[in-house]
mmCIF file of C-alpha atoms and ligand atoms in Angstrom:
data_model
loop_
_atom_site.group_PDB
_atom_site.id
_atom_site.type_symbol
_atom_site.label_atom_id
_atom_site.label_comp_id
_atom_site.label_asym_id
_atom_site.label_seq_id
_atom_site.Cartn_x
_atom_site.Cartn_y
_atom_site.Cartn_z
ATOM 1 C CA UNK D 600 -0.026 -0.014 -0.010
ATOM 2 C CA UNK D 601 1.344 3.409 -0.917
ATOM 3 C CA UNK D 602 -1.237 5.808 0.649
ATOM 4 C CA UNK D 603 -0.814 7.458 4.053
ATOM 5 C CA UNK D 604 -3.716 6.515 6.269
ATOM 6 C CA UNK D 605 -5.690 9.497 7.615
ATOM 7 C CA UNK D 606 -6.327 8.138 11.088
ATOM 8 C CA UNK D 607 -9.632 9.545 12.323
ATOM 9 C CA UNK D 608 -9.642 7.415 15.454
ATOM 10 C CA UNK D 609 -6.407 8.861 16.734
ATOM 11 C CA UNK D 610 -7.286 12.444 15.814
ATOM 12 C CA UNK D 611 -10.767 12.098 17.454
ATOM 13 C CA UNK D 612 -9.050 10.956 20.684
ATOM 14 C CA UNK D 613 -6.796 13.952 20.585
ATOM 15 C CA UNK D 614 -9.673 16.401 19.890
ATOM 16 C CA UNK D 615 -11.778 14.776 22.631
ATOM 17 C CA UNK D 616 -9.036 15.532 25.157
ATOM 18 C CA UNK D 617 -8.879 19.158 23.866
ATOM 19 C CA UNK D 618 -12.717 19.439 24.064
ATOM 20 C CA UNK D 619 -12.617 18.169 27.683
ATOM 21 C CA UNK D 620 -10.236 20.949 28.808
ATOM 22 C CA UNK D 621 -12.204 23.521 26.829
ATOM 23 C CA UNK D 622 -15.375 22.388 28.571
ATOM 24 C CA UNK D 623 -13.757 22.573 31.963
ATOM 25 C CA UNK D 624 -12.735 26.138 31.299
ATOM 26 C CA UNK D 625 -16.058 27.055 29.816
ATOM 27 C CA UNK D 626 -18.020 25.465 32.800
ATOM 28 C CA UNK D 627 -16.002 27.469 35.267
ATOM 29 C CA UNK D 628 -16.817 30.638 33.291
ATOM 30 C CA UNK D 629 -20.559 30.131 32.769
ATOM 31 C CA UNK D 630 -21.089 28.434 36.137
ATOM 32 C CA UNK D 631 -22.483 25.165 34.606
ATOM 33 C CA UNK D 632 -21.569 22.495 32.127
ATOM 34 C CA UNK D 633 -22.631 23.082 28.618
ATOM 35 C CA UNK D 634 -25.925 21.303 27.923
ATOM 36 C CA UNK D 635 -26.934 19.186 24.935
ATOM 37 C CA UNK D 636 -30.550 18.066 24.417
ATOM 38 C CA UNK D 637 -31.069 15.093 22.058
ATOM 39 C CA UNK D 638 -34.558 14.920 20.767
ATOM 40 C CA UNK D 639 -35.488 11.410 19.653
ATOM 41 C CA UNK D 640 -38.705 10.056 18.311
ATOM 42 C CA UNK D 641 -38.435 6.405 19.319
ATOM 43 C CA UNK D 642 -38.388 3.513 16.812
ATOM 44 C CA UNK D 643 -35.160 3.600 14.907
ATOM 45 C CA UNK D 644 -32.588 1.082 16.276
ATOM 46 C CA UNK D 645 -29.569 2.648 14.637
ATOM 47 C CA UNK D 646 -30.621 6.004 16.034
ATOM 48 C CA UNK D 647 -30.956 4.608 19.468
ATOM 49 C CA UNK D 648 -27.332 3.285 19.291
ATOM 50 C CA UNK D 649 -26.088 6.702 18.146
ATOM 51 C CA UNK D 650 -27.878 8.455 20.991
ATOM 52 C CA UNK D 651 -26.156 6.145 23.530
ATOM 53 C CA UNK D 652 -22.729 6.989 22.001
ATOM 54 C CA UNK D 653 -23.500 10.668 22.243
ATOM 55 C CA UNK D 654 -24.458 10.238 25.921
ATOM 56 C CA UNK D 655 -21.227 8.488 26.642
ATOM 57 C CA UNK D 656 -19.168 11.016 24.876
ATOM 58 C CA UNK D 657 -20.817 13.934 26.684
ATOM 59 C CA UNK D 658 -20.204 12.174 30.052
ATOM 60 C CA UNK D 659 -16.558 11.668 29.095
ATOM 61 C CA UNK D 660 -15.913 15.362 28.185
ATOM 62 C CA UNK D 661 -17.908 16.820 30.992
ATOM 63 C CA UNK D 662 -21.012 18.118 29.027
ATOM 64 C CA UNK D 663 -24.542 17.620 30.245
ATOM 65 C CA UNK D 664 -26.644 15.439 27.912
ATOM 66 C CA UNK D 665 -30.347 15.191 28.251
ATOM 67 C CA UNK D 666 -32.269 12.762 26.040
ATOM 68 C CA UNK D 667 -35.897 13.833 25.275
ATOM 69 C CA UNK D 668 -37.525 10.659 23.955
ATOM 70 C CA UNK D 669 -40.999 10.908 22.324
ATOM 71 C CA UNK D 670 -43.111 7.895 21.525
ATOM 72 C CA UNK D 671 -43.009 6.570 17.994
ATOM 73 C CA UNK D 672 -46.478 7.832 17.303
ATOM 74 C CA UNK D 673 -45.864 11.398 18.641
ATOM 75 C CA UNK D 674 -47.685 14.100 16.770
ATOM 76 C CA UNK D 675 -45.853 16.845 14.819
ATOM 77 C CA UNK D 676 -47.176 19.402 17.283
ATOM 78 C CA UNK D 677 -45.764 17.447 20.257
ATOM 79 C CA UNK D 678 -42.313 17.397 18.645
ATOM 80 C CA UNK D 679 -42.477 21.093 17.920
ATOM 81 C CA UNK D 680 -43.611 21.984 21.413
ATOM 82 C CA UNK D 681 -40.648 19.947 22.753
ATOM 83 C CA UNK D 682 -38.297 21.884 20.480
ATOM 84 C CA UNK D 683 -39.855 25.246 21.437
ATOM 85 C CA UNK D 684 -39.308 24.469 25.154
ATOM 86 C CA UNK D 685 -35.676 23.517 24.554
ATOM 87 C CA UNK D 686 -35.151 26.692 22.461
ATOM 88 C CA UNK D 687 -35.936 28.835 25.494
ATOM 89 C CA UNK D 688 -34.397 26.625 28.131
ATOM 90 C CA UNK D 689 -31.321 28.534 29.428
ATOM 91 C CA UNK D 690 -29.513 25.318 30.287
ATOM 92 C CA UNK D 691 -29.794 23.906 26.907
ATOM 93 C CA UNK D 692 -27.073 25.236 24.594
ATOM 94 C CA UNK D 693 -27.456 22.695 21.779
ATOM 95 C CA UNK D 694 -30.340 20.768 20.298
ATOM 96 C CA UNK D 695 -29.806 17.609 18.272
ATOM 97 C CA UNK D 696 -32.819 16.321 16.518
ATOM 98 C CA UNK D 697 -32.250 12.668 15.748
ATOM 99 C CA UNK D 698 -32.965 11.784 12.138
ATOM 100 C CA UNK D 699 -34.611 10.012 10.451
ATOM 101 C CA UNK D 700 -37.991 10.958 11.891
ATOM 102 C CA UNK D 701 -40.920 8.630 11.323
ATOM 103 C CA UNK D 702 -42.794 9.143 7.984
ATOM 104 C CA UNK D 703 -45.782 10.890 9.601
ATOM 105 C CA UNK D 704 -43.546 13.797 10.773
ATOM 106 C CA UNK D 705 -42.574 16.661 8.594
ATOM 107 C CA UNK D 706 -38.740 16.677 8.956
ATOM 108 C CA UNK D 707 -38.170 20.129 7.313
ATOM 109 C CA UNK D 708 -40.751 21.799 9.561
ATOM 110 C CA UNK D 709 -39.246 20.152 12.657
ATOM 111 C CA UNK D 710 -35.764 21.352 11.715
ATOM 112 C CA UNK D 711 -37.104 24.860 10.991
ATOM 113 C CA UNK D 712 -38.378 24.980 14.532
ATOM 114 C CA UNK D 713 -34.874 24.671 16.099
ATOM 115 C CA UNK D 714 -33.299 27.891 17.219
ATOM 116 C CA UNK D 715 -30.360 28.078 14.706
ATOM 117 C CA UNK D 716 -28.034 29.288 17.469
ATOM 118 C CA UNK D 717 -28.654 25.949 19.202
ATOM 119 C CA UNK D 718 -28.486 23.851 15.976
ATOM 120 C CA UNK D 719 -25.366 21.823 16.818
ATOM 121 C CA UNK D 720 -26.007 19.472 13.831
ATOM 122 C CA UNK D 721 -25.835 22.376 11.437
ATOM 123 C CA UNK D 722 -29.000 21.365 9.636
ATOM 124 C CA UNK D 723 -31.086 24.553 10.008
ATOM 125 C CA UNK D 724 -31.415 26.473 6.714
ATOM 126 C CA UNK D 725 -29.970 29.643 8.443
ATOM 127 C CA UNK D 726 -26.727 27.732 9.199
ATOM 128 C CA UNK D 727 -26.692 26.124 5.654
ATOM 129 C CA UNK D 728 -27.165 29.633 4.226
ATOM 130 C CA UNK D 729 -24.455 31.203 6.355
ATOM 131 C CA UNK D 730 -22.077 28.367 5.323
ATOM 132 C CA UNK D 731 -22.970 28.880 1.690
ATOM 133 C CA UNK D 732 -22.127 32.608 2.025
ATOM 134 C CA UNK D 733 -18.744 31.670 3.664
ATOM 135 C CA UNK D 734 -19.886 33.291 6.985
ATOM 136 C CA UNK D 735 -19.385 31.758 10.457
ATOM 137 C CA UNK D 736 -22.017 29.032 11.029
ATOM 138 C CA UNK D 737 -22.689 25.887 13.011
ATOM 139 C CA UNK D 738 -21.466 23.398 10.334
ATOM 140 C CA UNK D 739 -22.672 19.772 10.027
ATOM 141 C CA UNK D 740 -20.441 17.524 11.992
ATOM 142 C CA UNK D 741 -19.470 14.904 9.499
ATOM 143 C CA UNK D 742 -18.006 17.240 6.804
ATOM 144 C CA UNK D 743 -16.507 19.384 9.523
ATOM 145 C CA UNK D 744 -14.647 16.233 10.728
ATOM 146 C CA UNK D 745 -13.456 15.455 7.226
ATOM 147 C CA UNK D 746 -12.055 19.038 6.828
ATOM 148 C CA UNK D 747 -10.390 18.697 10.301
ATOM 149 C CA UNK D 748 -8.615 15.501 9.142
ATOM 150 C CA UNK D 749 -7.413 17.293 5.938
ATOM 151 C CA UNK D 750 -6.207 20.211 8.005
ATOM 152 C CA UNK D 751 -4.393 18.113 10.633
ATOM 153 C CA UNK D 752 -2.615 16.127 7.993
ATOM 154 C CA UNK D 753 -1.687 19.387 6.249
ATOM 155 C CA UNK D 754 -3.253 18.444 2.948
ATOM 156 C CA UNK D 755 -2.971 21.508 0.684
ATOM 157 C CA UNK D 756 -6.408 22.601 -0.572
ATOM 158 C CA UNK D 757 -5.814 26.048 -1.994
ATOM 159 C CA UNK D 758 -6.016 25.979 -5.798
ATOM 160 C CA UNK D 759 -6.526 22.203 -5.782
ATOM 161 C CA UNK D 760 -9.267 20.551 -7.717
ATOM 162 C CA UNK D 761 -11.647 18.651 -5.521
ATOM 163 C CA UNK D 762 -14.625 16.390 -6.189
ATOM 164 C CA UNK D 763 -17.392 15.680 -3.725
ATOM 165 C CA UNK D 764 -19.638 12.765 -4.467
ATOM 166 C CA UNK D 765 -23.077 13.264 -2.889
ATOM 167 C CA UNK D 766 -25.176 16.393 -2.502
ATOM 168 C CA UNK D 767 -27.103 15.798 0.780
ATOM 169 C CA UNK D 768 -27.663 18.634 3.170
ATOM 170 C CA UNK D 769 -25.770 16.873 5.937
ATOM 171 C CA UNK D 770 -22.620 15.687 4.201
ATOM 172 C CA UNK D 771 -22.032 16.346 0.488
ATOM 173 C CA UNK D 772 -23.298 19.940 0.134
ATOM 174 C CA UNK D 773 -21.624 21.333 3.232
ATOM 175 C CA UNK D 774 -18.368 19.493 2.418
ATOM 176 C CA UNK D 775 -18.418 21.178 -0.971
ATOM 177 C CA UNK D 776 -18.907 24.591 0.686
ATOM 178 C CA UNK D 777 -16.160 23.973 3.166
ATOM 179 C CA UNK D 778 -13.790 23.016 0.360
ATOM 180 C CA UNK D 779 -14.708 26.214 -1.544
ATOM 181 C CA UNK D 780 -13.992 28.212 1.674
ATOM 182 C CA UNK D 781 -10.572 26.601 1.728
ATOM 183 C CA UNK D 782 -9.995 27.867 -1.787
ATOM 184 C CA UNK D 783 -10.362 24.537 -3.693
ATOM 185 C CA UNK D 784 -11.995 24.331 -7.026
ATOM 186 C CA UNK D 785 -14.904 22.042 -6.371
ATOM 187 C CA UNK D 786 -17.047 19.776 -8.578
ATOM 188 C CA UNK D 787 -20.184 18.194 -6.955
ATOM 189 C CA UNK D 788 -21.109 14.780 -8.384
ATOM 190 C CA UNK D 789 -24.306 12.990 -7.606
ATOM 191 C CA UNK D 790 -26.654 10.170 -8.634
ATOM 192 C CA UNK D 791 -27.268 11.800 -12.000
ATOM 193 C CA UNK D 792 -23.642 12.439 -12.853
ATOM 194 C CA UNK D 793 -23.138 10.585 -16.114
ATOM 195 C CA UNK D 794 -19.601 9.299 -15.641
ATOM 196 C CA UNK D 795 -17.612 9.817 -12.405
ATOM 197 C CA UNK D 796 -14.234 8.565 -13.731
ATOM 198 C CA UNK D 797 -13.269 11.530 -16.013
ATOM 199 C CA UNK D 798 -14.333 13.973 -13.199
ATOM 200 C CA UNK D 799 -12.518 12.232 -10.373
ATOM 201 C CA UNK D 800 -9.293 11.686 -12.407
ATOM 202 C CA UNK D 801 -8.921 15.459 -12.682
ATOM 203 C CA UNK D 802 -8.914 15.956 -8.911
ATOM 204 C CA UNK D 803 -6.260 16.034 -6.292
ATOM 205 C CA UNK D 804 -8.959 15.652 -3.568
ATOM 206 C CA UNK D 805 -11.875 13.199 -3.772
ATOM 207 C CA UNK D 806 -14.586 13.091 -1.008
ATOM 208 C CA UNK D 807 -17.211 10.450 -1.207
ATOM 209 C CA UNK D 808 -20.558 10.490 0.584
ATOM 210 C CA UNK D 809 -22.918 8.366 -1.498
ATOM 211 C CA UNK D 810 -23.691 5.324 0.614
ATOM 212 C CA UNK D 811 -22.703 3.062 -2.305
ATOM 213 C CA UNK D 812 -20.085 0.339 -1.446
ATOM 214 C CA UNK D 813 -17.410 0.027 -4.148
ATOM 215 C CA UNK D 814 -18.555 3.137 -5.992
ATOM 216 C CA UNK D 815 -15.056 4.618 -6.265
ATOM 217 C CA UNK D 816 -12.485 2.321 -7.897
ATOM 218 C CA UNK D 817 -8.757 2.642 -8.321
ATOM 219 C CA UNK D 818 -8.955 3.524 -12.073
ATOM 220 C CA UNK D 819 -10.978 6.751 -11.138
ATOM 221 C CA UNK D 820 -8.235 8.045 -8.908
ATOM 222 C CA UNK D 821 -5.402 10.274 -9.933
ATOM 223 C CA UNK D 822 -2.069 8.946 -8.572
ATOM 224 C CA UNK D 823 -1.267 10.708 -5.324
ATOM 225 C CA UNK D 824 -4.855 12.053 -4.791
ATOM 226 C CA UNK D 825 -6.240 12.332 -1.300
ATOM 227 C CA UNK D 826 -9.403 10.347 -0.787
ATOM 228 C CA UNK D 827 -11.865 10.998 2.130
ATOM 229 C CA UNK D 828 -14.523 8.289 2.407
ATOM 230 C CA UNK D 829 -17.562 9.237 4.408
ATOM 231 C CA UNK D 830 -19.574 6.145 3.295
ATOM 232 C CA UNK D 831 -20.810 3.904 6.042
ATOM 233 C CA UNK D 832 -22.290 0.721 4.704
ATOM 234 C CA UNK D 833 -22.915 -2.685 6.250
ATOM 235 C CA UNK D 834 -21.467 -5.423 4.027
ATOM 236 C CA UNK D 835 -23.064 -8.853 3.558
ATOM 237 C CA UNK D 836 -20.736 -10.372 6.216
ATOM 238 C CA UNK D 837 -21.833 -7.681 8.691
ATOM 239 C CA UNK D 838 -18.601 -5.617 8.499
ATOM 240 C CA UNK D 839 -18.517 -1.886 7.937
ATOM 241 C CA UNK D 840 -17.371 -0.598 4.535
ATOM 242 C CA UNK D 841 -17.067 2.704 2.907
ATOM 243 C CA UNK D 842 -17.918 3.919 -0.698
ATOM 244 C CA UNK D 843 -14.297 3.379 -1.883
ATOM 245 C CA UNK D 844 -12.624 0.204 -2.939
ATOM 246 C CA UNK D 845 -10.154 0.724 -0.156
ATOM 247 C CA UNK D 846 -7.470 -1.953 -0.868
ATOM 248 C CA UNK D 847 -7.057 -0.998 -4.550
ATOM 249 C CA UNK D 848 -7.412 2.724 -4.106
ATOM 250 C CA UNK D 849 -4.874 2.776 -1.347
ATOM 251 C CA UNK D 850 -2.304 1.517 -4.002
ATOM 252 C CA UNK D 851 -2.909 4.645 -6.111
ATOM 253 C CA UNK D 852 -3.855 7.409 -3.739
ATOM 254 C CA UNK D 853 -1.392 9.572 -1.773
ATOM 255 C CA UNK D 854 -3.640 9.492 1.378
ATOM 256 C CA UNK D 855 -6.914 7.861 2.351
ATOM 257 C CA UNK D 856 -9.347 7.526 5.203
ATOM 258 C CA UNK D 857 -10.144 3.938 6.198
ATOM 259 C CA UNK D 858 -13.610 2.741 7.042
ATOM 260 C CA UNK D 859 -14.023 2.208 9.882
ATOM 261 C CA UNK D 860 -11.565 4.493 11.685
ATOM 262 C CA UNK D 861 -11.418 7.452 9.265
ATOM 263 C CA UNK D 862 -14.102 10.056 8.860
ATOM 264 C CA UNK D 863 -16.607 8.244 11.111
ATOM 265 C CA UNK D 864 -14.960 8.680 14.565
ATOM 266 C CA UNK D 865 -14.573 12.427 13.861
ATOM 267 C CA UNK D 866 -18.306 13.126 13.649
ATOM 268 C CA UNK D 867 -19.200 12.984 17.420
ATOM 269 C CA UNK D 868 -16.265 14.976 18.492
ATOM 270 C CA UNK D 869 -17.199 17.704 16.068
ATOM 271 C CA UNK D 870 -20.610 17.723 17.588
ATOM 272 C CA UNK D 871 -18.963 18.580 20.960
ATOM 273 C CA UNK D 872 -17.091 21.329 19.237
ATOM 274 C CA UNK D 873 -20.380 22.805 17.967
ATOM 275 C CA UNK D 874 -21.807 22.503 21.473
ATOM 276 C CA UNK D 875 -18.890 24.449 22.907
ATOM 277 C CA UNK D 876 -19.305 27.125 20.149
ATOM 278 C CA UNK D 877 -23.101 27.352 20.788
ATOM 279 C CA UNK D 878 -22.523 27.688 24.622
ATOM 280 C CA UNK D 879 -19.980 30.388 24.062
ATOM 281 C CA UNK D 880 -22.380 32.517 22.028
HETATM 282 P P1 LIG E 178 -27.940 10.561 1.165
HETATM 283 O O1 LIG E 178 -28.575 9.214 0.775
HETATM 284 O O2 LIG E 178 -28.769 11.569 1.743
HETATM 285 O O3 LIG E 178 -27.118 11.125 -0.044
HETATM 286 C C1 LIG E 178 -26.325 10.311 -0.876
HETATM 287 C C2 LIG E 178 -25.865 11.155 -2.038
HETATM 288 O O4 LIG E 178 -25.151 10.312 -2.924
HETATM 289 C C3 LIG E 178 -27.008 11.759 -2.857
HETATM 290 O O5 LIG E 178 -26.743 13.156 -3.084
HETATM 291 C C4 LIG E 178 -26.932 11.005 -4.233
HETATM 292 O O6 LIG E 178 -27.128 11.924 -5.256
HETATM 293 C C5 LIG E 178 -25.432 10.522 -4.208
HETATM 294 N N1 LIG E 178 -25.273 9.305 -4.912
HETATM 295 C C6 LIG E 178 -26.049 8.149 -4.664
HETATM 296 N N2 LIG E 178 -25.610 7.232 -5.577
HETATM 297 C C7 LIG E 178 -24.679 7.725 -6.317
HETATM 298 C C8 LIG E 178 -23.913 7.281 -7.480
HETATM 299 N N3 LIG E 178 -24.066 6.063 -7.926
HETATM 300 N N4 LIG E 178 -23.024 8.094 -8.073
HETATM 301 C C9 LIG E 178 -22.893 9.356 -7.542
HETATM 302 N N5 LIG E 178 -23.627 9.885 -6.560
HETATM 303 C C10 LIG E 178 -24.519 9.059 -5.903
HETATM 304 O O7 LIG E 178 -26.822 10.048 2.216
HETATM 305 P P2 LIG E 178 -26.002 10.944 3.266
HETATM 306 O O8 LIG E 178 -26.777 11.158 4.427
HETATM 307 O O9 LIG E 178 -25.353 12.172 2.582
HETATM 308 O O10 LIG E 178 -24.845 9.870 3.662
HETATM 309 C C11 LIG E 178 -23.905 9.444 2.666
HETATM 310 C C12 LIG E 178 -22.970 8.377 3.240
HETATM 311 O O11 LIG E 178 -22.319 8.934 4.341
HETATM 312 C C13 LIG E 178 -23.787 7.245 3.779
HETATM 313 O O12 LIG E 178 -23.009 6.022 3.632
HETATM 314 C C14 LIG E 178 -23.837 7.500 5.224
HETATM 315 O O13 LIG E 178 -24.020 6.362 6.041
HETATM 316 C C15 LIG E 178 -22.551 8.160 5.496
HETATM 317 N N6 LIG E 178 -22.530 9.038 6.603
HETATM 318 C C16 LIG E 178 -21.541 8.844 7.494
HETATM 319 C C17 LIG E 178 -21.452 9.696 8.615
HETATM 320 C C18 LIG E 178 -20.383 9.526 9.577
HETATM 321 O O14 LIG E 178 -19.323 9.042 9.152
HETATM 322 N N7 LIG E 178 -20.473 9.697 10.839
HETATM 323 C C19 LIG E 178 -22.477 10.630 8.906
HETATM 324 C C20 LIG E 178 -23.479 10.878 7.915
HETATM 325 C C21 LIG E 178 -23.504 10.020 6.815
#
């Protein structure tokens, strides 16, 4: 293998320690620990596992975490009233609305209800708009984690050509915006992009968030390119795989994130960063 491994697990550990000391200092200043509220409409098993991991991380870094669980058949109005209460609760600095919501709930309306200053997931349109204008915003955690990995490994971005595969509001689009802010020249590819290969082969940076195992193959990668794989897919044997054919691409790329252990572990620690930023406001 020729590629350097961008080790998200090690970096997340380091950032966690830094977050812990920031929280200690912040708690002393504001007279309480920063508070996260996780709003969860019950019913999604993966979501329940994620919520437990957030609770553990908050406990480890000294943040307060309150899980507000609503029944699976909760009405839209019940969810919105819960969000309204958290918006005005002085001890709640950040609100994380667990997605996906059940089909009977309007996700966009629920997200709109969150006070954007408490939107630690960076999903509110005000934060997305601020990010799109290159202004300070609460940025979605997964792309923020990808950028932090690139920054810590001193991957040059200015003037580089970057491709982002995926245009979701939570990963692909904000990643493209962050790369633009870092002065890269960015192409966004998606499910209607006719042919990925010619686009990717032009690029020194390739970020993939499609949720399609094996989508990016070695022949699409320019020798020496940096590959960030956000994909999280469960393979037939139960193992976790990304969107990139890791073994083959690692022979061509200059640097690559593994799955697991690359972009994934960065996400939660970036949530804590957003919580600290929201509490400091
Ligand atoms: P999504 O389904 O909302 O979006 C997927 C995007 O990929 C879409 O914009 C679509 O146009 C594009 N796409 C799909 N098939 C494609 C193809 N064949 N060619 C090109 N583009 C294609 O998913 P998402 O929420 O953005 O998540 C993307 C991936 O990132 C998933 O695997 C998800 O599990 C993972 N993810 C990881 C983390 C983490 O690491 N913590 C967090 C969020 C999402």
